[in-house]
Tab-separated table of C-alpha atoms in Angstrom:
chain	number	residue	atom	x	y	z
A	1	ASN	CA	-9.027	55.734	-21.680
A	2	PRO	CA	-10.936	53.841	-24.558
A	3	LEU	CA	-10.299	56.282	-27.297
A	4	LYS	CA	-6.256	55.954	-26.601
A	5	ILE	CA	-6.653	52.340	-27.103
A	6	LEU	CA	-9.665	52.534	-29.894
A	7	GLN	CA	-6.868	54.353	-31.544
A	8	CYS	CA	-4.215	51.459	-30.311
A	9	LEU	CA	-6.171	48.612	-31.904
A	10	GLU	CA	-6.219	51.304	-35.190
A	11	SER	CA	-3.205	51.307	-35.687
A	12	LEU	CA	-2.233	47.941	-35.050
A	13	ARG	CA	-4.624	46.609	-37.148
A	14	VAL	CA	-2.884	48.641	-40.387
A	15	ALA	CA	0.113	46.917	-39.052
A	16	LEU	CA	-1.184	43.850	-38.733
A	17	THR	CA	-2.156	44.338	-42.459
A	18	ASN	CA	0.439	45.774	-44.028
A	19	ASN	CA	3.868	44.371	-42.424
A	20	PRO	CA	4.856	41.016	-44.014
A	21	ILE	CA	4.802	37.637	-42.200
A	22	SER	CA	7.650	38.678	-40.269
A	23	TRP	CA	6.825	41.374	-38.232
A	24	MET	CA	3.284	39.980	-36.915
A	25	GLN	CA	5.411	36.199	-35.910
A	26	GLU	CA	7.352	39.055	-33.861
A	27	PHE	CA	3.973	39.708	-33.110
A	28	GLY	CA	3.580	37.143	-31.685
A	29	GLU	CA	1.265	34.362	-30.148
A	30	SER	CA	1.712	36.988	-27.370
A	31	GLY	CA	0.399	39.606	-29.167
A	32	VAL	CA	-2.791	37.282	-30.251
A	33	ASP	CA	-3.447	37.324	-26.882
A	34	GLU	CA	-2.996	40.697	-25.359
A	35	VAL	CA	-5.586	41.429	-28.743
A	36	VAL	CA	-7.998	38.105	-27.714
A	37	ASN	CA	-7.522	39.084	-23.607
A	38	LEU	CA	-8.433	42.986	-23.725
A	39	LEU	CA	-11.844	40.945	-26.272
A	40	ARG	CA	-12.869	39.058	-23.651
A	41	GLU	CA	-12.121	42.191	-21.068
A	42	CYS	CA	-14.977	44.140	-23.968
A	43	LYS	CA	-18.037	42.015	-23.161
A	44	LYS	CA	-17.518	43.448	-19.058
A	45	ARG	CA	-17.775	47.004	-20.525
A	46	ARG	CA	-20.369	48.660	-21.929
A	47	ASP	CA	-18.700	51.378	-23.364
A	48	TYR	CA	-16.302	49.000	-25.479
A	49	ASP	CA	-17.814	48.577	-28.556
A	50	LYS	CA	-15.977	50.341	-31.005
A	51	ILE	CA	-13.544	48.796	-28.828
A	52	GLU	CA	-14.916	45.523	-29.481
A	53	TYR	CA	-15.779	45.737	-33.766
A	54	GLU	CA	-11.694	46.961	-34.350
A	55	CYS	CA	-11.008	43.803	-31.923
A	56	ILE	CA	-12.851	41.591	-33.542
A	57	ARG	CA	-11.118	43.253	-37.485
A	58	CYS	CA	-7.980	43.132	-36.110
A	59	LEU	CA	-8.025	39.223	-35.325
A	60	LYS	CA	-9.485	38.628	-38.909
A	61	ALA	CA	-5.941	41.043	-39.965
A	62	ILE	CA	-4.364	37.903	-37.948
A	63	VAL	CA	-6.675	34.903	-39.213
A	64	ASN	CA	-5.820	36.446	-42.831
A	65	ASN	CA	-2.322	33.807	-43.632
A	66	THR	CA	-1.174	30.934	-42.586
A	67	TRP	CA	0.545	31.227	-38.898
A	68	GLY	CA	-2.371	33.584	-37.360
A	69	MET	CA	-4.977	30.963	-39.259
A	70	ASN	CA	-2.790	28.137	-36.738
A	71	ILE	CA	-2.877	29.822	-33.670
A	72	VAL	CA	-6.117	30.165	-33.744
A	73	LEU	CA	-7.533	26.694	-34.796
A	74	LYS	CA	-5.038	24.784	-33.994
A	75	PRO	CA	-5.358	24.354	-29.855
A	76	GLU	CA	-7.935	22.058	-29.413
A	77	LYS	CA	-10.081	24.727	-27.622
A	78	HIS	CA	-9.040	28.423	-28.256
A	79	ALA	CA	-10.427	31.344	-26.378
A	80	ALA	CA	-10.862	33.912	-29.410
A	81	ILE	CA	-13.538	31.621	-31.229
A	82	PHE	CA	-15.592	31.860	-28.109
A	83	LEU	CA	-15.164	35.035	-28.047
A	84	LEU	CA	-16.114	35.888	-31.272
A	85	ALA	CA	-19.146	33.163	-31.575
A	86	GLN	CA	-19.937	35.333	-27.874
A	87	CYS	CA	-20.231	38.560	-30.302
A	88	LEU	CA	-23.433	37.111	-32.975
A	89	ASN	CA	-25.454	39.397	-31.396
A	90	PRO	CA	-27.520	41.396	-34.281
A	91	ASN	CA	-28.295	44.168	-32.533
A	92	LYS	CA	-24.766	45.133	-33.087
A	93	PRO	CA	-25.187	44.707	-37.119
A	94	GLN	CA	-21.838	45.718	-37.702
A	95	ALA	CA	-19.504	43.416	-35.310
A	96	MET	CA	-20.952	40.569	-35.689
A	97	CYS	CA	-20.955	41.240	-40.430
A	98	GLU	CA	-17.231	40.696	-39.326
A	99	VAL	CA	-18.027	37.800	-36.920
A	100	VAL	CA	-19.968	35.536	-39.492
A	101	LYS	CA	-17.399	36.164	-41.862
A	102	LEU	CA	-14.908	34.748	-39.389
A	103	LEU	CA	-16.855	31.904	-38.188
A	104	ALA	CA	-17.671	31.068	-42.506
A	105	GLY	CA	-14.024	30.479	-43.063
A	106	PHE	CA	-13.364	28.457	-39.508
A	107	CYS	CA	-15.953	26.228	-40.617
A	108	LEU	CA	-13.707	25.311	-44.309
A	109	ILE	CA	-10.952	24.885	-42.112
A	110	GLN	CA	-11.456	20.426	-41.946
A	111	GLU	CA	-7.860	19.747	-41.450
A	112	ARG	CA	-7.674	22.189	-38.898
A	113	ASP	CA	-11.644	20.364	-37.244
A	114	GLY	CA	-12.752	24.006	-37.746
A	115	ASN	CA	-16.867	23.295	-38.265
A	116	ARG	CA	-16.966	21.201	-35.154
A	117	LYS	CA	-14.651	24.449	-33.020
A	118	VAL	CA	-17.651	26.853	-34.716
A	119	LEU	CA	-20.156	24.903	-32.922
A	120	GLY	CA	-18.492	23.820	-29.709
A	121	ALA	CA	-17.588	27.093	-29.266
A	122	ILE	CA	-21.342	28.077	-30.104
A	123	THR	CA	-23.105	25.501	-28.434
A	124	GLN	CA	-20.618	26.513	-25.357
A	125	VAL	CA	-22.122	30.642	-25.801
A	126	ALA	CA	-25.525	29.576	-25.683
A	127	LYS	CA	-25.375	27.258	-22.773
A	128	SER	CA	-23.079	29.899	-20.304
A	129	SER	CA	-25.584	31.977	-21.039
A	130	GLY	CA	-27.970	30.694	-18.343
A	131	ASP	CA	-30.899	31.354	-19.880
A	132	ARG	CA	-32.331	27.205	-20.418
A	133	ASN	CA	-33.882	27.444	-23.793
A	134	ALA	CA	-31.804	29.390	-25.375
A	135	GLU	CA	-31.369	28.663	-29.245
A	136	ARG	CA	-27.305	27.473	-29.975
A	137	PHE	CA	-28.280	29.030	-33.513
A	138	ARG	CA	-31.638	31.507	-32.842
A	139	PRO	CA	-28.588	35.163	-33.318
A	140	ILE	CA	-27.064	33.741	-36.898
A	141	VAL	CA	-31.431	33.056	-37.970
A	142	GLU	CA	-32.285	36.730	-36.736
A	143	ALA	CA	-29.245	38.251	-38.781
A	144	LEU	CA	-30.579	37.262	-41.937
A	145	PHE	CA	-33.698	39.876	-40.797
A	146	VAL	CA	-31.923	42.353	-39.113
A	147	GLU	CA	-31.169	45.049	-41.764
A	148	HIS	CA	-34.753	44.624	-43.446
A	149	GLU	CA	-36.490	45.653	-40.032
A	150	LEU	CA	-34.149	48.327	-39.683
A	151	GLU	CA	-35.275	49.853	-42.515
A	152	GLY	CA	-38.617	49.591	-42.572
A	153	LYS	CA	-38.640	51.276	-39.322
A	154	GLY	CA	-36.783	54.048	-41.367
A	155	PHE	CA	-33.466	53.547	-40.725
A	156	LYS	CA	-30.212	52.578	-42.858
A	157	THR	CA	-27.993	50.329	-42.061
A	158	GLU	CA	-24.344	50.262	-41.645
A	159	THR	CA	-23.937	47.234	-43.135
A	160	LYS	CA	-26.291	47.514	-46.630
A	161	GLY	CA	-27.468	43.836	-46.709
A	162	GLU	CA	-23.744	42.239	-46.216
A	163	LEU	CA	-25.183	41.132	-42.423
A	164	ALA	CA	-27.805	39.236	-43.926
A	165	TYR	CA	-25.757	37.384	-46.733
A	166	HIS	CA	-22.716	36.480	-44.726
A	167	SER	CA	-25.041	34.960	-41.750
A	168	LEU	CA	-26.522	32.618	-44.371
A	169	ILE	CA	-23.106	31.952	-45.789
A	170	LEU	CA	-22.334	31.391	-42.193
A	171	ILE	CA	-25.461	29.036	-42.048
A	172	ASN	CA	-24.974	26.983	-44.810
A	173	THR	CA	-20.954	26.196	-44.390
A	174	ILE	CA	-22.758	25.222	-40.828
A	175	THR	CA	-25.192	22.498	-42.220
A	176	ASN	CA	-23.252	22.043	-44.965
A	177	THR	CA	-19.513	20.808	-44.018
A	178	PRO	CA	-20.095	17.662	-41.959
A	179	HIS	CA	-20.131	14.332	-44.560
A	180	ASP	CA	-22.231	12.474	-42.316
A	181	LEU	CA	-26.074	12.938	-43.483
A	182	ASN	CA	-27.646	12.861	-40.535
A	183	ILE	CA	-25.759	15.248	-38.754
A	184	ARG	CA	-26.784	17.729	-41.755
A	185	MET	CA	-30.088	16.479	-41.298
A	186	HIS	CA	-29.983	17.448	-37.367
A	187	LEU	CA	-28.385	21.170	-37.993
A	188	ARG	CA	-30.468	22.355	-40.583
A	189	CYS	CA	-33.260	21.535	-39.065
A	190	GLU	CA	-32.236	23.004	-35.194
A	191	MET	CA	-31.999	25.870	-37.635
A	192	MET	CA	-35.179	25.897	-38.729
A	193	ARG	CA	-36.709	25.399	-35.514
A	194	SER	CA	-34.618	28.678	-34.618
A	195	GLY	CA	-36.917	30.803	-36.501
A	196	LEU	CA	-36.230	30.444	-39.857
A	197	ASN	CA	-39.142	27.998	-40.785
A	198	GLY	CA	-41.647	30.363	-40.649
A	199	ARG	CA	-40.039	33.450	-42.461
A	200	LEU	CA	-39.107	31.427	-45.827
A	201	ASP	CA	-41.136	33.131	-47.909
A	202	LEU	CA	-39.835	36.475	-46.389
A	203	LEU	CA	-36.050	35.965	-46.950
A	204	ALA	CA	-37.337	34.491	-50.671
A	205	LYS	CA	-38.081	38.725	-50.612
A	206	ILE	CA	-35.672	40.116	-49.118
A	207	ALA	CA	-33.082	37.786	-51.219
A	208	ALA	CA	-34.671	39.216	-54.535
A	209	LYS	CA	-34.307	43.142	-53.434
A	210	GLN	CA	-30.605	42.711	-52.436
A	211	PRO	CA	-28.098	42.177	-54.982
A	212	GLU	CA	-27.282	38.881	-57.258
A	213	LYS	CA	-24.884	36.956	-54.732
A	214	LEU	CA	-27.326	37.003	-51.362
A	215	ASN	CA	-30.169	35.183	-53.317
A	216	LYS	CA	-27.267	33.402	-54.862
A	217	HIS	CA	-26.192	31.693	-51.614
A	218	PHE	CA	-30.282	31.355	-50.422
A	219	GLN	CA	-31.063	29.262	-54.169
A	220	ILE	CA	-28.123	27.378	-52.421
A	221	PHE	CA	-29.784	26.595	-49.032
A	222	LEU	CA	-33.518	26.070	-50.868
A	223	SER	CA	-31.501	23.434	-53.058
A	224	PHE	CA	-29.716	21.449	-50.328
A	225	LYS	CA	-33.049	21.465	-48.382
A	226	GLU	CA	-34.707	20.281	-51.154
A	227	GLU	CA	-32.020	17.427	-51.313
């Protein structure tokens, strides 16, 4: 029953957020795997959007400490990162907003090679789509503009500018984290080819209308671009 599953997930998220680390460790890796398996099931069911969102929020609570972060990032290839990359869908702004926050955080965990693992997952998702011309960064770039487009059509967005803000943080994190200049240039050029190059002026207008934090990260993007 989807309603019962959703209620259980909501209760689990509250428990993961409010209980001490010892409770989470008792919940264990097997518990984390259950959440991951349920998220995998969501990709097969069109009526599981709310459940997918709660799974993502549970994973966010799990990785909000060293123990949980190690569970997800310590393995060479954990299914959770791939499944989160699969949730980079601008048509589901609320869920995607949570995902880009998580992936940007993973990218910064250098001792666990987080940036490479996130890039690997995003690449794998594009390859598994069956579209030879799929651009791995296209969903992240599109997320910068989806709220603006919805509001232009008269729709109110639940994310209220947060999706564009956190997507831009993820873009900055992906492109600026590698130490090798050639890799950074390659990633930035690929990002620009994925629909960003022709819409920088529009992004500047969006950033100017949004809270200062979005404009701040847009200026960071421009400064690294010029460099």
